[in-house]
């Protein structure tokens, strides 16, 4: 099963490298592109683990819908020039140190975890028919509630993003 | 050495830490939202790995629900950012300290 290992390492390198590109690139458009590559690498991991439904959903929802939304907003605001003011060196260093400390703490916690071998026998739990059966029997209530969540999020986004026709005065008569 | 669960733990932890570092380092609100997406995806990867190891479909459905919540979160978050940009003409989070005064 050497091909599995090779693909794992290649996809992991792509995912981590592009994740670093997301946080290090100065141009927000480049960040979005790096994040899309990261999501594709994670989808590759899903295919590797035979979770094909999630791989497709990941590509469609994340790389397709969400990142296009990000790209639209960035281009709407004309942020594709690198005009973003940077945080001070000290604050950036503090961010890296806090993230690194978090990494070390969790690393120390999971270092002693017993390694479970990946189940090499081909199971078809990740296929769409099996997941659908579980989704529409055991998890049918959360599924319906998530549709309500989507509806409320959609209404919320429309209400928040709507342009105000007349600028209403605040209570103490103060215009922004 | 064959790939086992520890490798997926390390990879997922690494992606999550990169997301945390990005959220702490950057000042652009959109980049911070993207780092949150990165952290959610790291969690999803770990859930799928353990679903594969223990041959259990429940974890994959949790990943599905996490994706649903993330999509709703991004829609509302980006609407808030667009509204904020319309008011203050910037997405710099250092400007958003009005509650402090």
XYZ file of N, CA and C in Angstrom:
831
model
N 0.853 -1.197 0.000
C 0.000 0.000 0.000
C 0.887 1.244 0.000
N 1.907 1.222 -0.828
C 2.852 2.350 -0.822
C 2.245 3.570 -1.504
N 1.372 3.346 -2.477
C 0.815 4.479 -3.217
C -0.018 5.364 -2.301
N -0.676 4.709 -1.314
C -1.461 5.465 -0.327
C -0.553 6.423 0.435
N 0.609 5.894 0.884
C 1.508 6.729 1.680
C 2.061 7.886 0.854
N 2.464 7.579 -0.383
C 3.022 8.639 -1.234
C 1.991 9.738 -1.452
N 0.752 9.316 -1.773
C -0.295 10.320 -1.999
C -0.572 11.110 -0.731
N -0.539 10.424 0.419
C -0.765 11.132 1.677
C 0.268 12.221 1.871
N 1.549 11.887 1.681
C 2.586 12.888 1.945
C 2.515 14.026 0.950
N 2.253 13.701 -0.334
C 2.190 14.766 -1.339
C 1.037 15.719 -1.035
N -0.149 15.130 -0.750
C -1.307 15.981 -0.467
C -1.111 16.788 0.808
N -0.455 16.183 1.808
C -0.209 16.919 3.051
C 0.722 18.086 2.796
N 1.779 17.853 1.991
C 2.718 18.940 1.702
C 2.005 20.069 0.974
N 1.158 19.719 0.003
C 0.421 20.759 -0.724
C -0.481 21.529 0.235
N -1.206 20.793 1.100
C -2.158 21.444 1.999
C -1.443 22.393 2.946
N -0.364 21.931 3.566
C 0.312 22.779 4.553
C 1.009 23.949 3.875
N 1.643 23.693 2.745
C 2.322 24.779 2.038
C 1.362 25.856 1.597
N 0.219 25.450 1.052
C -0.731 26.455 0.596
C -1.433 27.126 1.768
N -1.580 26.427 2.894
C -2.141 27.087 4.074
C -1.200 28.169 4.565
N 0.118 27.889 4.503
C 1.075 28.942 4.854
C 0.992 30.092 3.862
N 0.775 29.762 2.587
C 0.623 30.811 1.585
C -0.577 31.702 1.870
N -1.650 31.107 2.418
C -2.846 31.902 2.724
C -2.512 33.004 3.717
N -1.781 32.644 4.776
C -1.572 33.637 5.827
C -0.371 34.518 5.539
N 0.496 34.146 4.590
C 1.695 34.947 4.367
C 1.607 35.857 3.154
N 0.704 35.558 2.204
C 0.695 36.387 1.002
C 0.026 37.717 1.301
N 0.568 38.765 0.680
C 0.089 40.112 0.973
C -1.193 40.437 0.216
N -1.360 39.818 -0.935
C -2.505 40.136 -1.779
C -3.675 39.232 -1.409
N -4.847 39.787 -1.052
C -5.974 38.926 -0.651
C -6.422 37.965 -1.737
N -6.290 38.355 -3.018
C -6.691 37.444 -4.094
C -5.794 36.206 -4.111
N -4.485 36.424 -3.890
C -3.589 35.275 -3.813
C -3.951 34.381 -2.642
N -4.362 34.987 -1.517
C -4.770 34.194 -0.363
C -5.944 33.296 -0.724
N -6.916 33.859 -1.454
C -8.081 33.059 -1.843
C -7.648 31.893 -2.735
N -6.736 32.166 -3.676
C -6.284 31.093 -4.570
C -5.575 29.988 -3.791
N -4.708 30.392 -2.841
C -4.023 29.392 -2.019
C -5.026 28.573 -1.217
N -6.057 29.253 -0.708
C -7.040 28.531 0.106
C -7.814 27.530 -0.765
N -8.073 27.893 -2.018
C -8.761 26.951 -2.908
C -7.891 25.713 -3.128
N -6.574 25.923 -3.326
C -5.686 24.764 -3.520
C -5.668 23.904 -2.254
N -5.670 24.567 -1.077
C -5.712 23.809 0.174
C -6.972 22.950 0.245
N -8.108 23.538 -0.158
C -9.353 22.776 -0.097
C -9.317 21.612 -1.073
N -8.705 21.807 -2.240
C -8.597 20.684 -3.181
C -7.716 19.582 -2.605
N -6.639 19.970 -1.909
C -5.783 18.950 -1.304
C -6.549 18.177 -0.237
N -7.361 18.893 0.546
C -8.144 18.209 1.579
C -9.176 17.291 0.924
N -9.745 17.737 -0.205
C -10.651 16.848 -0.949
C -9.919 15.605 -1.424
N -8.651 15.782 -1.824
C -7.849 14.622 -2.203
C -7.685 13.661 -1.047
N -7.499 14.203 0.151
C -7.436 13.342 1.343
C -8.747 12.577 1.521
N -9.867 13.256 1.279
C -11.153 12.578 1.438
C -11.283 11.429 0.441
N -10.857 11.666 -0.804
C -10.920 10.596 -1.800
C -10.042 9.426 -1.364
N -8.877 9.783 -0.802
C -7.942 8.761 -0.333
C -8.577 7.902 0.751
N -9.422 8.525 1.578
C -10.069 7.777 2.664
C -11.422 7.239 2.233
N -11.693 7.244 0.943
C -12.916 6.674 0.366
C -14.175 7.380 0.850
N -14.044 8.680 1.194
C -15.222 9.466 1.549
C -15.576 10.303 0.332
N -16.115 9.650 -0.678
C -16.244 10.329 -1.971
C -17.330 11.392 -1.958
N -18.398 11.123 -1.201
C -19.468 12.121 -1.125
C -18.935 13.422 -0.541
N -18.168 13.310 0.562
C -17.648 14.521 1.192
C -16.629 15.207 0.302
N -15.865 14.426 -0.468
C -14.897 15.048 -1.377
C -15.613 15.919 -2.398
N -16.687 15.380 -2.968
C -17.418 16.159 -3.974
C -18.085 17.373 -3.336
N -18.694 17.153 -2.152
C -19.364 18.280 -1.489
C -18.355 19.343 -1.103
N -17.158 18.906 -0.687
C -16.124 19.868 -0.324
C -15.735 20.725 -1.518
N -15.574 20.080 -2.685
C -15.211 20.852 -3.877
C -16.342 21.797 -4.254
N -17.590 21.286 -4.239
C -18.700 22.118 -4.701
C -18.956 23.262 -3.728
N -19.066 22.933 -2.418
C -19.469 23.958 -1.454
C -18.315 24.890 -1.132
N -17.158 24.326 -0.757
C -16.061 25.198 -0.328
C -15.366 25.838 -1.516
N -14.726 25.001 -2.342
C -13.933 25.567 -3.435
C -14.830 26.236 -4.454
N -16.075 25.774 -4.589
C -16.957 26.352 -5.584
C -17.695 27.563 -5.078
N -18.498 27.384 -4.025
C -19.413 28.443 -3.627
C -18.766 29.449 -2.692
N -18.176 28.960 -1.615
C -17.723 29.883 -0.569
C -16.571 30.735 -1.066
N -15.619 30.099 -1.780
C -14.468 30.878 -2.204
C -14.834 31.867 -3.300
N -15.825 31.524 -4.131
C -16.282 32.500 -5.123
C -16.914 33.697 -4.427
N -17.635 33.409 -3.318
C -18.208 34.502 -2.530
C -17.110 35.418 -1.997
N -16.042 34.801 -1.458
C -14.910 35.593 -0.957
C -14.309 36.433 -2.078
N -14.127 35.788 -3.234
C -13.500 36.481 -4.356
C -14.359 37.657 -4.819
N -15.684 37.420 -4.852
C -16.597 38.498 -5.234
C -16.448 39.676 -4.289
N -16.450 39.388 -2.980
C -16.395 40.481 -2.002
C -15.078 41.223 -2.123
N -13.974 40.474 -2.303
C -12.669 41.142 -2.404
C -12.620 42.035 -3.634
N -13.161 41.521 -4.756
C -13.091 42.340 -5.960
C -14.093 43.483 -5.922
N -15.209 43.283 -5.201
C -16.185 44.358 -5.029
C -15.574 45.524 -4.277
N -14.727 45.193 -3.296
C -14.115 46.250 -2.484
C -12.827 46.752 -3.087
N -12.424 46.184 -4.201
C -11.192 46.616 -4.857
C -9.993 46.484 -3.925
N -9.923 45.341 -3.264
C -8.830 45.124 -2.331
C -7.662 44.413 -2.984
N -7.724 44.194 -4.313
C -6.693 43.356 -4.913
C -5.369 44.081 -5.107
N -5.278 45.295 -4.655
C -3.952 45.887 -4.512
C -3.504 45.658 -3.075
N -2.215 45.505 -2.890
C -1.797 45.212 -1.512
C -1.642 46.523 -0.749
N -2.791 46.982 -0.260
C -2.818 48.243 0.472
C -3.087 47.988 1.947
N -3.133 46.697 2.303
C -3.513 46.377 3.674
C -2.414 46.808 4.635
N -2.781 47.585 5.640
C -1.761 47.936 6.628
C -1.408 46.723 7.469
N -0.138 46.571 7.720
C 0.304 45.382 8.456
C 0.303 45.656 9.944
N 0.135 44.599 10.693
C 0.316 44.720 12.130
C 1.801 44.906 12.422
N 2.095 45.429 13.591
C 3.479 45.619 13.971
C 4.201 44.292 14.097
N 5.525 44.350 13.981
C 6.317 43.116 14.043
C 6.084 42.381 15.359
N 5.957 43.157 16.430
C 5.805 42.538 17.752
C 4.494 41.770 17.836
N 3.422 42.378 17.287
C 2.113 41.726 17.350
C 2.125 40.456 16.495
N 2.782 40.552 15.312
C 2.862 39.363 14.462
C 3.639 38.248 15.154
N 4.745 38.639 15.796
C 5.548 37.639 16.514
C 4.727 37.013 17.632
N 3.937 37.857 18.313
C 3.097 37.327 19.394
C 2.078 36.348 18.840
N 1.505 36.661 17.648
C 0.561 35.732 17.035
C 1.200 34.407 16.714
N 2.412 34.456 16.121
C 3.107 33.211 15.769
C 3.432 32.407 17.021
N 3.873 33.128 18.074
C 4.240 32.411 19.299
C 3.005 31.772 19.930
N 1.875 32.507 19.941
C 0.663 31.919 20.548
C 0.228 30.693 19.770
N 0.230 30.794 18.422
C -0.130 29.630 17.622
C 0.837 28.478 17.838
N 2.142 28.803 17.929
C 3.134 27.749 18.145
C 2.978 27.092 19.496
N 2.645 27.895 20.512
C 2.454 27.319 21.848
C 1.238 26.396 21.855
N 0.185 26.831 21.176
C -0.996 25.964 21.052
C -0.621 24.646 20.368
N 0.152 24.768 19.284
C 0.600 23.575 18.553
C 1.372 22.644 19.473
N 2.303 23.210 20.266
C 3.129 22.357 21.125
C 2.300 21.692 22.209
N 1.332 22.442 22.766
C 0.530 21.874 23.854
C -0.275 20.678 23.350
N -0.943 20.880 22.203
C -1.749 19.772 21.683
C -0.847 18.633 21.216
N 0.333 18.997 20.683
C 1.281 17.961 20.244
C 1.696 17.094 21.420
N 1.982 17.748 22.564
C 2.358 16.977 23.748
C 1.205 16.099 24.198
N -0.021 16.583 23.990
C -1.165 15.793 24.444
C -1.373 14.587 23.546
N -1.180 14.736 22.228
C -1.493 13.618 21.336
C -0.264 12.775 21.025
N 0.897 13.157 21.583
C 2.114 12.398 21.277
C 1.993 10.962 21.769
N 1.323 10.815 22.903
C 1.238 9.478 23.483
C 0.030 8.696 22.986
N -0.694 9.268 21.986
C -1.870 8.563 21.484
C -1.447 7.285 20.777
N -2.219 6.249 21.000
C -1.905 4.962 20.376
C -2.221 5.070 18.889
N -1.236 4.832 18.012
C -1.540 4.940 16.582
C -2.448 3.814 16.116
N -3.587 4.214 15.582
C -4.522 3.240 15.019
C -4.243 3.147 13.530
N -4.068 1.952 13.060
C -3.829 1.788 11.633
C -5.086 2.152 10.859
N -4.865 2.794 9.725
C -6.005 3.075 8.860
C -6.579 1.753 8.383
N -7.893 1.660 8.416
C -8.542 0.419 8.023
C -8.370 0.240 6.512
N -7.558 -0.734 6.156
C -7.243 -0.870 4.731
C -8.344 -1.606 3.963
N -9.179 -2.323 4.674
C -10.265 -2.984 3.965
C -11.219 -1.926 3.436
N -11.648 -2.121 2.225
C -12.476 -1.107 1.582
C -13.872 -1.142 2.172
N -14.199 -0.077 2.921
C -15.566 0.056 3.412
C -16.281 1.075 2.552
N -17.566 0.925 2.407
C -18.282 1.899 1.583
C -19.173 2.794 2.434
N -18.690 3.165 3.651
C -19.503 4.070 4.461
C -19.475 5.480 3.898
N -18.445 5.821 3.103
C -18.363 7.187 2.588
C -19.151 7.373 1.312
N -19.756 6.321 0.819
C -20.488 6.441 -0.439
C -21.862 7.042 -0.176
N -22.452 7.573 -1.234
C -23.598 8.456 -1.026
C -24.824 7.683 -0.573
N -24.962 6.419 -0.996
C -26.172 5.681 -0.618
C -26.177 5.386 0.878
N -25.011 4.992 1.386
C -24.941 4.668 2.807
C -25.123 5.912 3.671
N -24.441 6.997 3.278
C -24.577 8.234 4.052
C -26.008 8.746 3.998
N -26.649 8.611 2.838
C -28.027 9.068 2.720
C -28.965 8.311 3.628
N -28.735 7.002 3.730
C -29.599 6.221 4.625
C -29.468 6.701 6.064
N -28.228 6.937 6.512
C -28.051 7.402 7.893
C -28.618 8.808 8.057
N -28.384 9.651 7.045
C -28.820 11.050 7.158
C -30.331 11.161 7.257
N -31.039 10.337 6.492
C -32.490 10.500 6.477
C -33.212 9.591 7.453
N -32.459 8.833 8.261
C -33.123 8.099 9.337
C -32.693 8.627 10.691
N -31.396 8.542 10.969
C -30.927 8.895 12.305
C -30.835 10.403 12.485
N -30.414 11.105 11.423
C -30.153 12.539 11.545
C -31.148 13.354 10.750
N -32.399 12.899 10.689
C -33.351 13.639 9.862
C -33.764 14.948 10.537
N -33.816 14.968 11.868
C -34.198 16.206 12.560
C -33.131 17.291 12.419
N -31.834 16.985 12.684
C -30.817 18.027 12.417
C -30.796 18.475 10.966
N -31.096 17.574 10.059
C -31.117 17.947 8.643
C -32.189 18.993 8.378
N -33.386 18.769 8.943
C -34.452 19.741 8.732
C -34.147 21.049 9.432
N -33.549 20.964 10.637
C -33.221 22.195 11.363
C -32.169 22.994 10.598
N -31.249 22.281 9.924
C -30.234 23.014 9.168
C -30.860 23.771 8.002
N -31.979 23.255 7.485
C -32.640 24.028 6.427
C -33.213 25.325 6.989
N -33.734 25.261 8.227
C -34.215 26.493 8.861
C -33.059 27.453 9.093
N -31.906 26.889 9.503
C -30.707 27.718 9.713
C -30.308 28.419 8.432
N -30.351 27.686 7.319
C -30.004 28.287 6.032
C -30.962 29.404 5.673
N -32.254 29.154 5.909
C -33.244 30.180 5.577
C -32.992 31.436 6.378
N -32.732 31.259 7.708
C -32.508 32.437 8.544
C -31.214 33.132 8.164
N -30.177 32.345 7.793
C -28.919 32.977 7.376
C -29.116 33.766 6.095
N -29.935 33.218 5.185
C -30.176 33.920 3.926
C -30.910 35.236 4.171
N -31.960 35.160 5.010
C -32.709 36.380 5.318
C -31.806 37.385 6.031
N -30.998 36.874 6.962
C -30.086 37.758 7.678
C -29.107 38.448 6.755
N -28.536 37.681 5.821
C -27.572 38.274 4.893
C -28.233 39.327 4.033
N -29.470 39.061 3.591
C -30.168 40.045 2.751
C -30.472 41.304 3.549
N -30.945 41.107 4.796
C -31.306 42.269 5.606
C -30.076 43.102 5.937
N -28.975 42.409 6.289
C -27.768 43.157 6.651
C -27.194 43.867 5.434
N -27.181 43.166 4.296
C -26.516 43.730 3.136
C -27.348 44.731 2.368
N -28.607 44.941 2.779
C -29.461 45.834 2.016
C -28.992 47.275 2.183
N -29.050 48.013 1.094
C -28.654 49.417 1.166
C -29.776 50.216 1.812
N -29.389 51.096 2.716
C -30.402 51.940 3.333
C -30.723 53.072 2.379
N -32.026 53.254 2.097
C -32.400 54.307 1.146
C -32.191 55.676 1.773
N -32.769 55.855 2.945
C -32.596 57.133 3.631
C -31.767 56.873 4.866
N -30.861 57.761 5.106
C -30.012 57.550 6.277
C -30.780 57.981 7.520
N -31.189 57.052 8.355
C -31.939 57.461 9.546
C -30.998 58.048 10.593
N -31.510 59.039 11.266
C -30.714 59.627 12.334
C -30.734 58.697 13.534
N -29.649 58.695 14.289
C -29.649 57.919 15.519
C -30.430 58.673 16.576
N -30.564 58.080 17.743
C -31.493 58.626 18.730
C -31.088 60.003 19.228
N -29.765 60.216 19.356
C -29.374 61.525 19.824
C -29.070 62.471 18.667
N -29.653 62.150 17.501
C -29.540 63.052 16.379
C -28.148 63.113 15.781
N -27.330 62.095 16.039
C -25.944 62.163 15.589
C -25.809 61.416 14.271
N -25.368 62.097 13.260
C -25.100 61.434 11.974
C -23.672 60.931 11.992
N -23.453 59.692 11.575
C -22.165 59.004 11.737
C -20.952 59.882 11.424
N 7.103 3.755 6.827
C 6.104 3.687 7.912
C 4.720 3.935 7.318
N 3.807 3.010 7.470
C 2.480 3.220 6.890
C 1.732 4.327 7.605
N 0.859 4.969 6.860
C 0.100 6.093 7.419
C -0.884 5.566 8.450
N -0.876 6.171 9.637
C -1.861 5.777 10.652
C -2.537 7.013 11.208
N -3.310 6.813 12.257
C -4.136 7.908 12.753
C -3.292 9.068 13.268
N -2.075 8.772 13.773
C -1.250 9.849 14.315
C -0.869 10.853 13.230
N -0.637 10.352 12.015
C -0.300 11.262 10.926
C -1.436 12.245 10.672
N -2.659 11.721 10.680
C -3.786 12.615 10.441
C -3.963 13.596 11.588
N -3.688 13.139 12.824
C -3.751 14.061 13.967
C -2.756 15.197 13.778
N -1.522 14.850 13.375
C -0.501 15.883 13.218
C -0.862 16.840 12.090
N -1.307 16.288 10.973
C -1.644 17.153 9.829
C -2.766 18.103 10.184
N -3.791 17.561 10.836
C -4.937 18.385 11.196
C -4.538 19.458 12.207
N -3.697 19.072 13.159
C -3.224 20.036 14.164
C -2.406 21.132 13.516
N -1.585 20.749 12.529
C -0.760 21.736 11.841
C -1.622 22.735 11.093
N -2.628 22.233 10.375
C -3.510 23.145 9.640
C -4.259 24.060 10.599
N -4.703 23.489 11.732
C -5.445 24.300 12.708
C -4.551 25.385 13.287
N -3.292 25.048 13.595
C -2.385 26.047 14.163
C -2.082 27.145 13.159
N -1.939 26.764 11.879
C -1.708 27.787 10.853
C -2.902 28.729 10.789
N -4.115 28.156 10.925
C -5.312 28.998 10.930
C -5.308 29.964 12.100
N -4.911 29.479 13.279
C -4.868 30.361 14.462
C -3.850 31.468 14.257
N -2.660 31.082 13.755
C -1.624 32.100 13.524
C -2.118 33.162 12.553
N -2.786 32.724 11.488
C -3.285 33.688 10.510
C -4.316 34.614 11.119
N -5.217 34.051 11.934
C -6.251 34.888 12.536
C -5.641 35.895 13.491
N -4.505 35.547 14.115
C -3.890 36.502 15.041
C -2.989 37.492 14.338
N -2.434 37.097 13.168
C -1.436 37.945 12.535
C -2.036 39.018 11.634
N -3.121 38.698 10.949
C -3.569 39.602 9.888
C -4.552 40.636 10.409
N -4.656 41.748 9.672
C -5.603 42.787 10.052
C -6.786 42.865 9.124
N -6.732 42.145 8.025
C -7.822 42.176 7.060
C -8.930 41.238 7.536
N -10.148 41.756 7.680
C -11.238 40.943 8.232
C -11.558 39.759 7.332
N -11.393 39.914 6.015
C -11.710 38.815 5.104
C -10.711 37.676 5.277
N -9.425 38.031 5.464
C -8.409 36.990 5.653
C -8.684 36.231 6.950
N -9.152 36.956 7.974
C -9.436 36.296 9.248
C -10.584 35.299 9.072
N -11.604 35.702 8.300
C -12.707 34.768 8.017
C -12.197 33.546 7.255
N -11.246 33.755 6.348
C -10.682 32.630 5.596
C -9.894 31.703 6.509
N -9.201 32.286 7.494
C -8.453 31.442 8.432
C -9.416 30.605 9.270
N -10.585 31.169 9.590
C -11.581 30.394 10.335
C -12.051 29.213 9.481
N -12.234 29.458 8.175
C -12.602 28.358 7.276
C -11.527 27.281 7.274
N -10.274 27.720 7.296
C -9.161 26.756 7.308
C -9.215 25.887 8.563
N -9.513 26.511 9.710
C -9.595 25.746 10.955
C -10.752 24.757 10.897
N -11.884 25.186 10.336
C -13.025 24.263 10.220
C -12.659 23.071 9.344
N -11.900 23.332 8.277
C -11.529 22.237 7.389
C -10.553 21.275 8.042
N -9.656 21.805 8.893
C -8.747 20.916 9.618
C -9.540 19.957 10.498
N -10.563 20.492 11.165
C -11.405 19.640 12.000
C -12.134 18.593 11.160
N -12.644 19.025 10.002
C -13.350 18.092 9.123
C -12.447 16.935 8.714
N -11.193 17.271 8.395
C -10.244 16.235 7.960
C -10.055 15.194 9.054
N -9.917 15.662 10.292
C -9.721 14.718 11.391
C -10.959 13.856 11.607
N -12.136 14.469 11.487
C -13.369 13.693 11.663
C -13.481 12.604 10.605
N -13.137 12.943 9.357
C -13.226 11.935 8.299
C -12.208 10.820 8.539
N -11.001 11.200 9.017
C -9.986 10.172 9.264
C -10.462 9.191 10.316
N -11.039 9.709 11.416
C -11.487 8.788 12.455
C -12.724 8.012 12.026
N -13.538 8.631 11.161
C -14.660 7.881 10.606
C -14.174 6.691 9.796
N -13.071 6.906 9.071
C -12.501 5.802 8.283
C -11.915 4.729 9.194
N -11.224 5.176 10.257
C -10.564 4.193 11.129
C -11.589 3.326 11.831
N -12.629 3.948 12.378
C -13.592 3.185 13.161
C -14.785 2.722 12.341
N -14.771 2.960 11.030
C -15.831 2.504 10.122
C -17.212 2.940 10.621
N -17.324 4.253 10.876
C -18.563 4.785 11.435
C -19.011 5.951 10.562
N -20.262 5.938 10.155
C -20.733 6.966 9.229
C -21.138 8.252 9.942
N -21.300 8.222 11.260
C -21.804 9.400 11.968
C -20.860 10.584 11.832
N -19.548 10.321 11.897
C -18.583 11.416 11.839
C -18.665 12.120 10.495
N -18.896 11.371 9.422
C -18.971 12.010 8.114
C -20.217 12.881 8.017
N -21.285 12.484 8.722
C -22.466 13.347 8.707
C -22.232 14.609 9.526
N -21.417 14.482 10.585
C -21.069 15.698 11.320
C -20.263 16.642 10.437
N -19.383 16.088 9.613
C -18.649 16.936 8.666
C -19.621 17.651 7.746
N -20.628 16.921 7.300
C -21.653 17.515 6.437
C -22.345 18.688 7.134
N -22.698 18.493 8.411
C -23.373 19.577 9.130
C -22.431 20.739 9.393
N -21.145 20.433 9.627
C -20.179 21.527 9.811
C -20.094 22.357 8.544
N -20.118 21.696 7.376
C -20.086 22.435 6.113
C -21.321 23.322 5.978
N -22.485 22.803 6.390
C -23.719 23.593 6.325
C -23.585 24.843 7.177
N -23.118 24.660 8.421
C -22.996 25.805 9.325
C -21.953 26.781 8.803
N -20.860 26.254 8.229
C -19.813 27.141 7.710
C -20.338 27.979 6.551
N -21.160 27.369 5.702
C -21.695 28.134 4.578
C -22.589 29.260 5.076
N -23.437 28.974 6.064
C -24.307 30.016 6.620
C -23.477 31.104 7.285
N -22.431 30.677 7.999
C -21.575 31.629 8.702
C -20.880 32.563 7.727
N -20.392 31.998 6.618
C -19.692 32.833 5.642
C -20.648 33.823 5.003
N -21.880 33.379 4.717
C -22.837 34.292 4.089
C -23.106 35.488 4.998
N -23.385 35.220 6.276
C -23.681 36.328 7.193
C -22.431 37.154 7.457
N -21.278 36.486 7.633
C -20.047 37.214 7.918
C -19.666 38.147 6.795
N -19.770 37.667 5.557
C -19.409 38.537 4.443
C -20.407 39.677 4.293
N -21.687 39.416 4.622
C -22.657 40.517 4.580
C -22.292 41.583 5.594
N -21.860 41.144 6.783
C -21.448 42.117 7.806
C -20.232 42.902 7.335
N -19.268 42.195 6.696
C -18.058 42.895 6.238
C -18.398 43.906 5.156
N -19.315 43.524 4.236
C -19.698 44.462 3.175
C -20.372 45.687 3.765
N -21.240 45.464 4.764
C -21.917 46.599 5.392
C -20.913 47.503 6.100
N -19.935 46.866 6.770
C -18.914 47.639 7.467
C -18.073 48.444 6.486
N -17.779 47.826 5.338
C -16.993 48.544 4.328
C -17.753 49.747 3.807
N -19.072 49.580 3.710
C -19.878 50.696 3.225
C -19.879 51.852 4.225
N -19.781 51.525 5.530
C -19.812 52.587 6.543
C -18.450 53.248 6.708
N -17.389 52.445 6.846
C -16.105 53.039 7.222
C -15.080 52.936 6.101
N -15.442 52.356 4.951
C -14.556 52.247 3.791
C -13.236 51.572 4.116
N -13.302 50.529 4.925
C -12.094 49.770 5.220
C -12.511 48.416 5.786
N -11.655 47.420 5.643
C -11.920 46.139 6.304
C -10.853 45.884 7.357
N -10.215 46.951 7.789
C -9.182 46.835 8.807
C -9.844 46.629 10.166
N -9.466 45.564 10.863
C -10.147 45.305 12.137
C -9.702 46.268 13.219
N -8.601 46.988 13.016
C -8.175 47.938 14.050
C -9.079 49.161 14.107
N -9.878 49.359 13.038
C -10.810 50.490 13.058
C -12.042 50.147 13.896
N -12.303 48.839 14.016
C -13.550 48.407 14.663
C -13.424 48.383 16.175
N -12.921 49.444 16.761
C -12.802 49.449 18.223
C -13.687 50.518 18.820
N -14.820 50.781 18.152
C -15.670 51.874 18.637
C -16.312 51.548 19.975
N -16.511 50.262 20.253
C -17.129 49.924 21.536
C -16.198 50.240 22.692
N -14.895 50.438 22.366
C -13.941 50.717 23.421
C -14.142 52.121 23.978
N -14.624 53.023 23.138
C -14.687 54.425 23.566
C -16.066 54.757 24.113
